[in-house]
XYZ file of C-alpha atoms in Angstrom:
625
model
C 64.775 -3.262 7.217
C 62.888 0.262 7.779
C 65.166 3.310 8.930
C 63.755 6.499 9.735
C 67.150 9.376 9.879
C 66.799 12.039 12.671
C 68.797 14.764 12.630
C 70.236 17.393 9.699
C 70.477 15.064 7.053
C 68.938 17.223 4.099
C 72.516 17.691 1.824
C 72.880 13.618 2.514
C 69.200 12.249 1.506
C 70.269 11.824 -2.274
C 73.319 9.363 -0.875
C 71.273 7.811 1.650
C 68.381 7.100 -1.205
C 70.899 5.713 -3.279
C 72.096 3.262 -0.846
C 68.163 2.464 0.118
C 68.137 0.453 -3.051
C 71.430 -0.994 -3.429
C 71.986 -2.275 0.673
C 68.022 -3.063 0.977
C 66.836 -1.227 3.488
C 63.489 1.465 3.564
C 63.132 4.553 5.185
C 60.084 5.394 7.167
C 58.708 6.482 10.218
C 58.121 3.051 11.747
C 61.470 2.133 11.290
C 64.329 1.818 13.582
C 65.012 5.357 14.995
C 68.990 6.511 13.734
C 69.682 10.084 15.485
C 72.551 11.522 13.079
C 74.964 14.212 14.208
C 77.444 15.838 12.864
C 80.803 16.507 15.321
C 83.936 18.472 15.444
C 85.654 15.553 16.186
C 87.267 13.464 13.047
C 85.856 10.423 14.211
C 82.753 7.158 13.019
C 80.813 6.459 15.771
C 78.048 3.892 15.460
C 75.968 2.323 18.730
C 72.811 0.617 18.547
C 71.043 0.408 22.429
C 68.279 -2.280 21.168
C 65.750 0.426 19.945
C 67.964 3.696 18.896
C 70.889 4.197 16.696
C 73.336 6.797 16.993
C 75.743 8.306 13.915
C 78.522 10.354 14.708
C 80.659 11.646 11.519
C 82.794 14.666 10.967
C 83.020 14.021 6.921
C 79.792 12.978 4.991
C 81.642 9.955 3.708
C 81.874 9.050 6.990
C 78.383 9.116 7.680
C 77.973 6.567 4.698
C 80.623 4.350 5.842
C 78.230 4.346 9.143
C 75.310 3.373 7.834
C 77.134 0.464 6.196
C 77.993 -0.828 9.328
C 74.831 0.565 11.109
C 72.876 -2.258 8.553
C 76.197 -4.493 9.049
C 75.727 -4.978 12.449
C 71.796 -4.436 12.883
C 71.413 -8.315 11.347
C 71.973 -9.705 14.368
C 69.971 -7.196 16.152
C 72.561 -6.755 18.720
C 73.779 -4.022 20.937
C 76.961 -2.382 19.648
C 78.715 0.518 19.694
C 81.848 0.905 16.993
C 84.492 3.594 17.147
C 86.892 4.101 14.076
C 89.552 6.715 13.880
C 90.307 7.892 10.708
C 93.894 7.278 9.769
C 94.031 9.656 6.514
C 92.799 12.805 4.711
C 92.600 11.475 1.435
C 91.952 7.928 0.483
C 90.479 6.156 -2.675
C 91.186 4.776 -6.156
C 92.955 6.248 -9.277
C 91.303 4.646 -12.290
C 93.507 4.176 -15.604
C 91.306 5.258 -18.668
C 93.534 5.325 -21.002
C 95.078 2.008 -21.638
C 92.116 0.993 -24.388
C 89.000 0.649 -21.511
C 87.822 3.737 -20.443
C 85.079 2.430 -18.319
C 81.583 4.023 -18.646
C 79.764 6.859 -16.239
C 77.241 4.055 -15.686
C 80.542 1.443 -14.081
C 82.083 4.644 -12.337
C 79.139 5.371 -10.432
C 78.363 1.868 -9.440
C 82.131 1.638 -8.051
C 81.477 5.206 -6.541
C 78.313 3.589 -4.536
C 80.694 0.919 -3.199
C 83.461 2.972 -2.263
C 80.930 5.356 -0.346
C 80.158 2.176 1.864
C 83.639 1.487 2.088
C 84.284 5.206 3.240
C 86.506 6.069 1.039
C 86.540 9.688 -0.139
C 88.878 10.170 -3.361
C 88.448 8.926 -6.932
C 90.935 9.997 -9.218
C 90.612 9.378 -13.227
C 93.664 9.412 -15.184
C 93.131 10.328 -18.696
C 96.056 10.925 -20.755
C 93.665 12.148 -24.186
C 90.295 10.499 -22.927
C 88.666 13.764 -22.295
C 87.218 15.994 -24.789
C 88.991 19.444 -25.714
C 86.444 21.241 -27.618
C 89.044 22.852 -30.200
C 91.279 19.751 -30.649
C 89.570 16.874 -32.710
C 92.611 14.796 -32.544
C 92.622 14.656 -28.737
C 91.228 11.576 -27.600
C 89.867 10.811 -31.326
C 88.598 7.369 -31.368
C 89.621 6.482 -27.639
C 86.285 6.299 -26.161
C 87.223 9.854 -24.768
C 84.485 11.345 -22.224
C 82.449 14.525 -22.850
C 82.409 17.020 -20.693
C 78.970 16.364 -19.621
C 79.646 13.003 -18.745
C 82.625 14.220 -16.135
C 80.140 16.712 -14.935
C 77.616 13.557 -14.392
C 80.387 11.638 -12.734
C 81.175 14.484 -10.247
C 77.422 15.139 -9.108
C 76.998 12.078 -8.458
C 80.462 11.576 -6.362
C 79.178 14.662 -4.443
C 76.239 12.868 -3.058
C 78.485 11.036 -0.860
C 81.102 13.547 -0.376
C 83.532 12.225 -2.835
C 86.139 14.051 -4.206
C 87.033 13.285 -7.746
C 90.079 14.631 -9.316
C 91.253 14.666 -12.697
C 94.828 12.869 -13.601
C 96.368 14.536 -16.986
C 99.907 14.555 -18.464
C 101.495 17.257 -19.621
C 104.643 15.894 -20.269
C 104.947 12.219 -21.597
C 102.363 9.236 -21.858
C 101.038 11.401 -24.931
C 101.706 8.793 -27.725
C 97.926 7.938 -28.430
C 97.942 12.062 -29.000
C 101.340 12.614 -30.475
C 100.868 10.192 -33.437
C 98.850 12.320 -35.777
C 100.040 14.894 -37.847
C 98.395 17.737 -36.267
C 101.005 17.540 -32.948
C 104.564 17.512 -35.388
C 104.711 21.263 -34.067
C 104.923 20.108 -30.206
C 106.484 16.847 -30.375
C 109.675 16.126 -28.945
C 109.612 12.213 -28.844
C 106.546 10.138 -30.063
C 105.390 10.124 -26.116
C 107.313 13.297 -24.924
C 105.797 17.316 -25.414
C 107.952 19.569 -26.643
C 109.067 22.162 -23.596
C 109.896 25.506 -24.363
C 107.533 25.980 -26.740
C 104.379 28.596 -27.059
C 102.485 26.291 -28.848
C 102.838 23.689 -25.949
C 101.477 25.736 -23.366
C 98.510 27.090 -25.760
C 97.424 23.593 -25.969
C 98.705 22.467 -22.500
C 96.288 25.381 -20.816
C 93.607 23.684 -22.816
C 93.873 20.640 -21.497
C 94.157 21.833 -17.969
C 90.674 23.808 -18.507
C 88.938 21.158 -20.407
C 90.092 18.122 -17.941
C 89.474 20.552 -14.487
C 86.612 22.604 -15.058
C 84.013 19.734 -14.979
C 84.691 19.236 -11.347
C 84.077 21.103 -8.315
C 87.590 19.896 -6.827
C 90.532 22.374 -7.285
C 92.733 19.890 -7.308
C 94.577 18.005 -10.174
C 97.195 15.509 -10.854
C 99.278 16.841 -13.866
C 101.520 13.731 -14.136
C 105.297 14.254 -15.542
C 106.720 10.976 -14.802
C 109.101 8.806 -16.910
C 110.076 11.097 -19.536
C 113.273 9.000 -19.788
C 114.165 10.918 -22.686
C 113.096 14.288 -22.721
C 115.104 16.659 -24.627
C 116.738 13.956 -26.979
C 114.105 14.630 -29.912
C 113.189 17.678 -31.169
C 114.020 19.505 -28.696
C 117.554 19.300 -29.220
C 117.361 19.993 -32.892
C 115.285 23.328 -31.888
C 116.954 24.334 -28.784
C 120.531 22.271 -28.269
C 121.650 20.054 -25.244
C 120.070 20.843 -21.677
C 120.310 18.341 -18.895
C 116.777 16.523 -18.537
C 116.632 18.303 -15.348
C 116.884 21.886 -16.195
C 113.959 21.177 -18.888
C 111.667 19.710 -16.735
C 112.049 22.245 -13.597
C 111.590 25.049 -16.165
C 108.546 23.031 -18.148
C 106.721 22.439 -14.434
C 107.363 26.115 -13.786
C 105.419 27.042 -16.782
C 102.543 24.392 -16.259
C 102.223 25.434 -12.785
C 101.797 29.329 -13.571
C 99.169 27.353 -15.550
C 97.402 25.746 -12.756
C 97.577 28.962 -10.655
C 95.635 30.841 -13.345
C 93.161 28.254 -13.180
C 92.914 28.436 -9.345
C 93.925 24.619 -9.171
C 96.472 23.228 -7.160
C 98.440 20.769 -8.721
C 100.265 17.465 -7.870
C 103.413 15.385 -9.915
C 104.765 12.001 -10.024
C 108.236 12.208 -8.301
C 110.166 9.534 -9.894
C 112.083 12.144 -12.204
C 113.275 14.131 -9.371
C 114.830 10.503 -8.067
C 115.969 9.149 -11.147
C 118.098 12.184 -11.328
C 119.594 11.522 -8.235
C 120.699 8.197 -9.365
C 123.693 7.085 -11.003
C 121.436 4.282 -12.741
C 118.426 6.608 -13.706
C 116.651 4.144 -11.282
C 114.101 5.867 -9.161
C 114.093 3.098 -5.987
C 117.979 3.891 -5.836
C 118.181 3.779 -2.255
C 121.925 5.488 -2.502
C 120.247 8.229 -4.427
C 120.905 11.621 -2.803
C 118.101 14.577 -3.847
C 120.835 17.543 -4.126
C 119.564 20.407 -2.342
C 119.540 22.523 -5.292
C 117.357 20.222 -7.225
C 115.137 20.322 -4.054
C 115.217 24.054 -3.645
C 114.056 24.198 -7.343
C 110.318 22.696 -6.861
C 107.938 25.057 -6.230
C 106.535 24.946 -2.586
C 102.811 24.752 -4.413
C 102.818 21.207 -6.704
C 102.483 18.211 -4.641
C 105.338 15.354 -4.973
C 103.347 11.841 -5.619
C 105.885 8.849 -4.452
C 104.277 5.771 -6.685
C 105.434 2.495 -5.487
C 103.784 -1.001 -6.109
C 106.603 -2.821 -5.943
C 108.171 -3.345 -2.370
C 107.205 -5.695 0.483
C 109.343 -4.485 3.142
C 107.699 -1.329 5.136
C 111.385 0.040 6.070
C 111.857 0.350 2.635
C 108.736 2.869 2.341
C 109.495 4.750 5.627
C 112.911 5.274 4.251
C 111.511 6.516 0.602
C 108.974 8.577 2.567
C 111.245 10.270 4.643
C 113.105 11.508 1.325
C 109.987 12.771 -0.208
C 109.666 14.660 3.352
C 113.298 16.394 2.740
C 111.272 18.591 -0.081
C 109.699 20.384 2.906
C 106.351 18.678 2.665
C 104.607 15.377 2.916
C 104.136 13.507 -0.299
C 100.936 12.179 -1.451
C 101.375 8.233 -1.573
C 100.117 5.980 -4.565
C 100.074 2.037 -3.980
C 98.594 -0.399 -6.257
C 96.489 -2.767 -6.987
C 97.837 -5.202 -9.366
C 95.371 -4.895 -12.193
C 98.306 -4.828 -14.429
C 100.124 -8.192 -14.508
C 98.200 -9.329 -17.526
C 94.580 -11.009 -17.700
C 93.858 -11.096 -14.509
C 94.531 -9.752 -10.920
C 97.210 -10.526 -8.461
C 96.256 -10.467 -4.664
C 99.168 -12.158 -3.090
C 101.353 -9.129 -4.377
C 98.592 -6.620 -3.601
C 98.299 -7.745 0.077
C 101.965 -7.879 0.472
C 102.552 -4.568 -0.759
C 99.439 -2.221 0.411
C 100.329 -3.827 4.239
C 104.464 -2.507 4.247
C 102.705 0.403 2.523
C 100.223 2.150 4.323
C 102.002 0.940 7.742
C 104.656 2.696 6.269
C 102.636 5.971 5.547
C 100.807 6.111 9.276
C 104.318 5.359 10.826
C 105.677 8.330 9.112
C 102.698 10.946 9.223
C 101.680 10.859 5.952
C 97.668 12.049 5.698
C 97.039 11.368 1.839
C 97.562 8.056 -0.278
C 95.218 6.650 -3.201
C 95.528 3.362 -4.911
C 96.624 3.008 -8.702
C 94.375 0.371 -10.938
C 96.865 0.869 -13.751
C 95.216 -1.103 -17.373
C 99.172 -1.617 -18.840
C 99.081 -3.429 -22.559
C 95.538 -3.259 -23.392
C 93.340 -3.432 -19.666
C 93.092 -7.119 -20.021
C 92.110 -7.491 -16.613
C 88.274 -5.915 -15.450
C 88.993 -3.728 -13.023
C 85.563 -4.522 -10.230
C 88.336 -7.499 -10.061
C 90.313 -4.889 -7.286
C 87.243 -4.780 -5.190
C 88.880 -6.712 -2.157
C 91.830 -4.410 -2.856
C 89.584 -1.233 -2.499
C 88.092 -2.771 0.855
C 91.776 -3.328 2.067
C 92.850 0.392 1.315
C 89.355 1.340 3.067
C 89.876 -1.008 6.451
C 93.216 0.755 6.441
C 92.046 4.159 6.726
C 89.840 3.474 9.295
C 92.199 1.773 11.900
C 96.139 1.344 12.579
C 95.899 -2.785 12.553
C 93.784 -4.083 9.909
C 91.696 -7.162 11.650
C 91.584 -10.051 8.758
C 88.465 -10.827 9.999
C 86.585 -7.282 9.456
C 87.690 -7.249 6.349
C 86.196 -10.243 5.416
C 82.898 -9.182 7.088
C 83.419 -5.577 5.711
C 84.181 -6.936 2.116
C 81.244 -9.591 2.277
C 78.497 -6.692 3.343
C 80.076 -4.122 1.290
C 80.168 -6.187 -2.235
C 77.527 -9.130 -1.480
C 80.606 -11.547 -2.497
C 82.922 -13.821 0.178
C 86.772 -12.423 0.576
C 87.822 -16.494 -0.056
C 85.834 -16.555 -3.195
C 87.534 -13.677 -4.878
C 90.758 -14.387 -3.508
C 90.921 -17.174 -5.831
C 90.581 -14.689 -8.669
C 94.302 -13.673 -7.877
C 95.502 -17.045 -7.472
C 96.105 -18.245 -11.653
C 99.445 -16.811 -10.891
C 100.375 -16.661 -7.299
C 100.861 -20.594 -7.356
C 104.140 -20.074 -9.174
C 104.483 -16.252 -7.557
C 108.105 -16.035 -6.466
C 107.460 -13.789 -3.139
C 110.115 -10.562 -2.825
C 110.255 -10.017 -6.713
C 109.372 -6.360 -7.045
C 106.980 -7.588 -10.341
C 105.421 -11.330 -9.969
C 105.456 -13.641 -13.084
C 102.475 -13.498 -15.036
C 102.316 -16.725 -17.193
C 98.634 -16.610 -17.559
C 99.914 -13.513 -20.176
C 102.139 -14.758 -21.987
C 100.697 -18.420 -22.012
C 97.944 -17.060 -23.922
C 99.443 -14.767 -26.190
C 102.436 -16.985 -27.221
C 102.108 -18.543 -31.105
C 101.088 -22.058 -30.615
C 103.921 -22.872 -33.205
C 106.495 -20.946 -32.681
C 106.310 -19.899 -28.764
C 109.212 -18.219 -27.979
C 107.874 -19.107 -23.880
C 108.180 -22.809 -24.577
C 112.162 -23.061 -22.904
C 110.730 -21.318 -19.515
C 107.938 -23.732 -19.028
C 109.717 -27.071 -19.919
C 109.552 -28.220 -16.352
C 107.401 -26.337 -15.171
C 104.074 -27.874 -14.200
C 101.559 -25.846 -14.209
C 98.866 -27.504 -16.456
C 97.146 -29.552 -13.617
C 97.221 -26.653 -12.087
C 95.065 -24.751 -14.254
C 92.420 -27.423 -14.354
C 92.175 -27.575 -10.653
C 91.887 -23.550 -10.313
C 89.011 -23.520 -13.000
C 87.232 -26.293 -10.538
C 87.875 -24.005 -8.029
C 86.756 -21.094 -9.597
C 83.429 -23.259 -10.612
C 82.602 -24.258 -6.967
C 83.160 -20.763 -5.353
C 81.676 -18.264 -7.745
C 78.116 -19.126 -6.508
C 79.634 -16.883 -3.526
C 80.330 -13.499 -5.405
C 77.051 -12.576 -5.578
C 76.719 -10.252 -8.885
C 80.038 -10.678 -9.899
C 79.840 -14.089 -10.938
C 80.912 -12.715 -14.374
C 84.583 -12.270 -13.639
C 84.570 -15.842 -12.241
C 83.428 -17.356 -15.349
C 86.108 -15.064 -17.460
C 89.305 -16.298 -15.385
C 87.603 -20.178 -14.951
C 87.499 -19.895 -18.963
C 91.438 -18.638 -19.160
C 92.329 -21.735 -16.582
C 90.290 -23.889 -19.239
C 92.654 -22.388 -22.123
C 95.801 -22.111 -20.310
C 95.462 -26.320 -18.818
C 95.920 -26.801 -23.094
C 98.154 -24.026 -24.513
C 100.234 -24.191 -21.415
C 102.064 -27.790 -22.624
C 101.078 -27.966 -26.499
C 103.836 -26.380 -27.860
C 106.728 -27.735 -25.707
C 104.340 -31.378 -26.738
C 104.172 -30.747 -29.862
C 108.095 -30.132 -30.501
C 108.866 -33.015 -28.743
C 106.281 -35.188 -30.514
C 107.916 -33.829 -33.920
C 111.653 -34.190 -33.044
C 110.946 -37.938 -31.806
C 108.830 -38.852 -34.899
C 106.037 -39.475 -32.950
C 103.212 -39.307 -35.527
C 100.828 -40.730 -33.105
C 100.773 -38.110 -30.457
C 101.010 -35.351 -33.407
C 97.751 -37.104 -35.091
C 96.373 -36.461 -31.324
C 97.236 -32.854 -30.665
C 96.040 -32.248 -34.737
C 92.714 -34.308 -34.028
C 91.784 -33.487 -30.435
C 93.672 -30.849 -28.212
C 94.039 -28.112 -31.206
C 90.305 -28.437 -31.763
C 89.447 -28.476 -28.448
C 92.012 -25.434 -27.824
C 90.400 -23.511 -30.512
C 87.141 -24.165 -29.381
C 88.098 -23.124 -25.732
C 89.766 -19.665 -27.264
C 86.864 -18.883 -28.734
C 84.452 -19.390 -25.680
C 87.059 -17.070 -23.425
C 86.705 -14.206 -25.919
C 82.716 -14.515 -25.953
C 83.125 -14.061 -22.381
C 85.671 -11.105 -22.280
C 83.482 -9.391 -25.065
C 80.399 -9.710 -22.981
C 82.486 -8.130 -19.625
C 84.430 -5.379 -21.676
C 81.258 -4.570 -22.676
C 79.555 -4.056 -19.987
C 81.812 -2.192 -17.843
C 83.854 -0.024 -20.338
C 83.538 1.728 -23.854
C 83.091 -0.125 -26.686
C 86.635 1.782 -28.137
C 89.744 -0.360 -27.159
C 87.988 -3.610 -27.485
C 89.122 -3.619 -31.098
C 92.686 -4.206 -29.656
C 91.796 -7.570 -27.973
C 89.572 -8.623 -31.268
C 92.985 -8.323 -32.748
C 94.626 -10.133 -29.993
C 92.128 -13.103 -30.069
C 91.541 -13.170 -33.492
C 95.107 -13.327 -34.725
C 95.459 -16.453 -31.579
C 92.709 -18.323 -32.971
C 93.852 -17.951 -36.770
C 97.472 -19.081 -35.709
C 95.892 -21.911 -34.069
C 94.229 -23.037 -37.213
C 97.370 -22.298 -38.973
C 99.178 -24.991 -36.924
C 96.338 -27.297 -37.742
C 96.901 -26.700 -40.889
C 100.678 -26.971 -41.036
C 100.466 -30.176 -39.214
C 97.857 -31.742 -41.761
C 100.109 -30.934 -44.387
C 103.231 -32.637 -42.329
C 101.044 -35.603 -41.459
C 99.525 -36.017 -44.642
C 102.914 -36.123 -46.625
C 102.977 -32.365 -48.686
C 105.560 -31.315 -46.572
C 108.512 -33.118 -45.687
C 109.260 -30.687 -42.388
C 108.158 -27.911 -39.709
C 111.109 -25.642 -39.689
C 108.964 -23.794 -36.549
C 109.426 -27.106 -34.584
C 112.845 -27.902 -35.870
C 113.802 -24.188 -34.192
C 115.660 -24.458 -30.986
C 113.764 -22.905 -28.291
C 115.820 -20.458 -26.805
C 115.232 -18.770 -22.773
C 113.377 -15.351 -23.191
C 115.503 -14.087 -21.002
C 118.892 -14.844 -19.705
C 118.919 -13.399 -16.472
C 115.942 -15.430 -15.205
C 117.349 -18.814 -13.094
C 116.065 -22.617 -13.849
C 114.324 -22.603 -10.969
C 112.132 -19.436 -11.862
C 109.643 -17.748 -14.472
C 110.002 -14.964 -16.865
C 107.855 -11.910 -16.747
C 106.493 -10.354 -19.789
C 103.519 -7.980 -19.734
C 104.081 -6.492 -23.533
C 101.690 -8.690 -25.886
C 103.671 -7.566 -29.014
C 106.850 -9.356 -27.267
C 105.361 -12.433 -26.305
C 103.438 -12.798 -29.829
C 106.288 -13.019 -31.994
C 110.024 -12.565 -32.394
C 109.335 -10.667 -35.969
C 108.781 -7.151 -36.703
C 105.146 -6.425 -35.306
């Protein structure tokens, strides 16, 4: 479809010539006249009479979001005219880099050309040491850790569509990749926790304000400090004695933030230590929590509180937190998520639930900014271009009070090339069993893969439940709609292959006990000549397939961790092949791993639900690991 732009478009012809190739269309004077203006008011206006377009925009994401539905709505070669009202100042994804994938310039700028059509106009990266400090080879070493020219390459290209990218650092705790190695003894108070109060702490905390900031033209940055749960306990106390956890963290940010101001940057914090101090349990959604007004009085006006919550389906809930954030004397930034971080794969039942009482929550009570966390917890399992219908949800959002189920699915279909239905189903391998109103859904499709086939310390929680016919009927599903993702047929095949593993490993265990305790050498000569095999053979095809997609969206560091993960599976499955040969064949008289009782993994968790357990080195094995 030929365009031809009229108006003051030179500072956007680098965006627009970017989205020429990706949405299809040419520009040239024979096309379909689009007069583009730029306004006072904060507002998208699109109209199309039958021969002219008009563009109205304040922002120049705006103007991208436009064309997007300019090209949208110009299929059906149709009068329109659309009117969106901006609901927020600030609106777009935070990307974890540092849980093993630290995703590539190359991936960041393809998700930066979808978010422009989206219209939304923040990225954040949050890089705890994956960012290069020139005079500190043990930051970042061996992480995958971007260069400073590859941040720099990441921001211009952002720019073209007005995108704001800000850096996300700690400089506090979520340091234990950094504080391992010998160098760091000297500013260590716990393996994950800085030492505060200490000139050696801000030499290197300065650095890594000026190393992760300076790359990008925004002046803002995200300095982290959440869940140091037990700063001051380590070395801290040997050096310095007993302070409350409060007093050293108000006097730590007061140091970082004379920091920032020296830089010229203006800096934003996680507020869940401010909360958790509040609270008699240390819990940080302690609704009877009470900020005292001293410990409010003691932030400085300057640093931004971030209230993260991913967790809560009930919008009073978030007006309520809000509203406390507010009583610092300014509106908090809000963080949702998308839940990239329930195990292997993504969770959209919890993600819709959540981002609705969420960002309801945030227009109801005035808030202007809010990004969306794509956290990577215990290895990024799951790839995160899996969020995209979660990214077009926070985008639909910020463009209107009521978000019309139908636009989105004509948004997300035009935006992506892929049908909302179709990747829907790539959230459903756990919502089947997804208990609705628990803050954190049950992620078998975790812990079903990682358990030992031999020993799995799972097999109690999933006597009765069925879930193995199931998986099998998901992976046809998963078959049947992936030819309408478009280019992202690749994530279909990865979670149809987990469905084809899980339908197996899902029953063998709690089969192959029960097989052993009843003597039943028949069905254990059938799991040792057909389903382990099989199994094995399955494993193997699922981590061809995750290779090939880590691969091409992240850095090749981190992918050792899931080699690890995969190989050790596939050698305990031959293992068990092994130990049942040798039970089968007569060598050994027992299986003291099948004789084992198999005990609940947890005893709080009621017959009629699932465990949760997201921590691979928990689920692998009851033994020191």
């Amino acid at each position: 479809m030929p365009l031809f732009f009229e108006g003051d478009v030179t500072d956007l012809q680098k965006g627009i010539d970017q989205f020429e190739h990706e949405w299809q269309f040419t520009q040239s004077k024979d096309g379909i006249k689009v007069q583009v203006k730029r306004t006072d008011v904060d507002e998208v206006f699109v109209s199309f009479n039958g021969s002219v377009a008009h563009i109205r925009y304040h922002h120049p994401i705006q103007f991208f979001r436009s064309v997007g539905l300019l090209l949208q709505h110009l299929q059906t070669r149709k009068r329109f005219e659309i009117r969106e009202e901006p609901q927020f100042q600030m609106n777009g994804p935070m990307l974890d880099c540092s849980r093993n994938a630290v995703l590539t310039p190359e991936s960041i700028k393809e998700l930066i050309r979808l978010m422009a059509v989206m219209g939304l106009d923040t990225l954040l990266l949050y890089m705890e040491d994956t960012y290069e400090i020139e005079s500190e080879p043990y930051f970042g070493y061996m992480r995958g850790r971007y260069s400073r020219e590859e941040l720099m390459e990441v921001d211009a290209f952002a720019a073209l569509f007005g995108i704001e990218v800000i850096p996300c650092i700690q400089t506090l705790a979520h340091l234990s990749t950094f504080l391992r190695w010998d160098v760091t003894r000297d500013i260590r108070d716990t393996d994950d926790i800085l030492l505060a109060n200490s000139e050696k702490t801000y030499e290197l905390i300065e650095k890594m304000v000026r190393s992760a900031s300076e790359p990008f033209r925004s002046k803002r940055i995200h300095i982290g400090m959440d869940e140091a749960h037990f700063l001051g306990r380590g070395n801290y106390m040997d050096r310095f004695g007993h302070q409350s956890a409060f007093q050293i963290m108000s006097e730590h940010l007061k140091c970082v933030r004379d920091i920032t101001e020296k830089c010229g940057l203006k800096p934003m914090i996680w507020s869940d230590m401010y909360f958790r101090i509040a609270s008699d349990r240390g819990d940080y959604y302690d609704r009877n929590a009470t900020i005292p007004h001293d410990i409010i009085r003691q932030k400085p006006d300057d640093v931004q509180l971030v209230y993260w919550d991913y967790y809560h389906e009930d919008q009073d809930f978030y007006a309520e937190y809000i509203r406390k954030h507010q009583a610092f004397g300014s509106n908090p930034v809000f963080a949702g998520g998308i839940w990239t971080f329930n195990g292997n794969t993504i969770h959209y039942d919890k993600t819709f639930a959540t981002t609705h009482a969420a960002l309801h929550a945030c227009k109801q009570e005035g808030v202007t900014e809010v990004f969306v966390t794509l956290w990577g917890d215990d290895g990024a399992e799951t790839n995160l271009f899996t969020a995209l219908l979660g990214l077009q949800l926070y985008a639909e959002h910020g463009y209107a009070r009521e978000v019309s189920r139908e636009k989105l699915r004509a948004r997300f279909q035009f935006c992506t090339g892929a049908e909302m239905d179709a990747f829907w189903q790539l959230g459903n391998i756990d919502s089947t069993i997804y208990q609705r109103n628990n803050l954190e859904p049950v992620n078998p499709s975790k812990f079903l893969l990682w358990q030992d086939p031999l020993t799995g310390l799972f097999d109690h929680d999933m006597e009765n439940q069925k879930v193995a016919a199931g998986y099998r009927q998901l992976e046809r599903d998963l078959q049947q709609v992936k030819t309408k993702a478009g280019k992202w047929q690749g994530l279909f095949d990865y979670t149809g292959a987990l469905c084809a593993v899980l339908s197996i490993k899902s029953t063998i265990g709690t089969n192959m006990q029960s097989a052993y305790k009843q003597n039943d050498q028949a069905d254990l000569e059938l799991i040792l000549q057909e389903e382990l095999p099989v199994l094995l053979q399955k494993v193997k095809r699922l981590h061809k397939l995750h290779y090939k997609q880590w691969m091409e969206t992240n850095k090749a560091f981190g992918w050792e961790v899931l080699d690890i993960r995969y190989g050790g599976l596939m050698l305990r499955i031959e293992t068990t092949i092994l130990r049942l040969c040798e039970f089968l064949d007569g060598k050994i008289t027992s299986i003291p791993e099948l004789e084992q009782e198999r005990l609940s993994y947890s005893i709080q968790a009621k017959e009629t639900e699932m465990v949760r357990c997201n921590l691979y080195r928990r689920i692998v094995t009851s033994n020191v690991f």
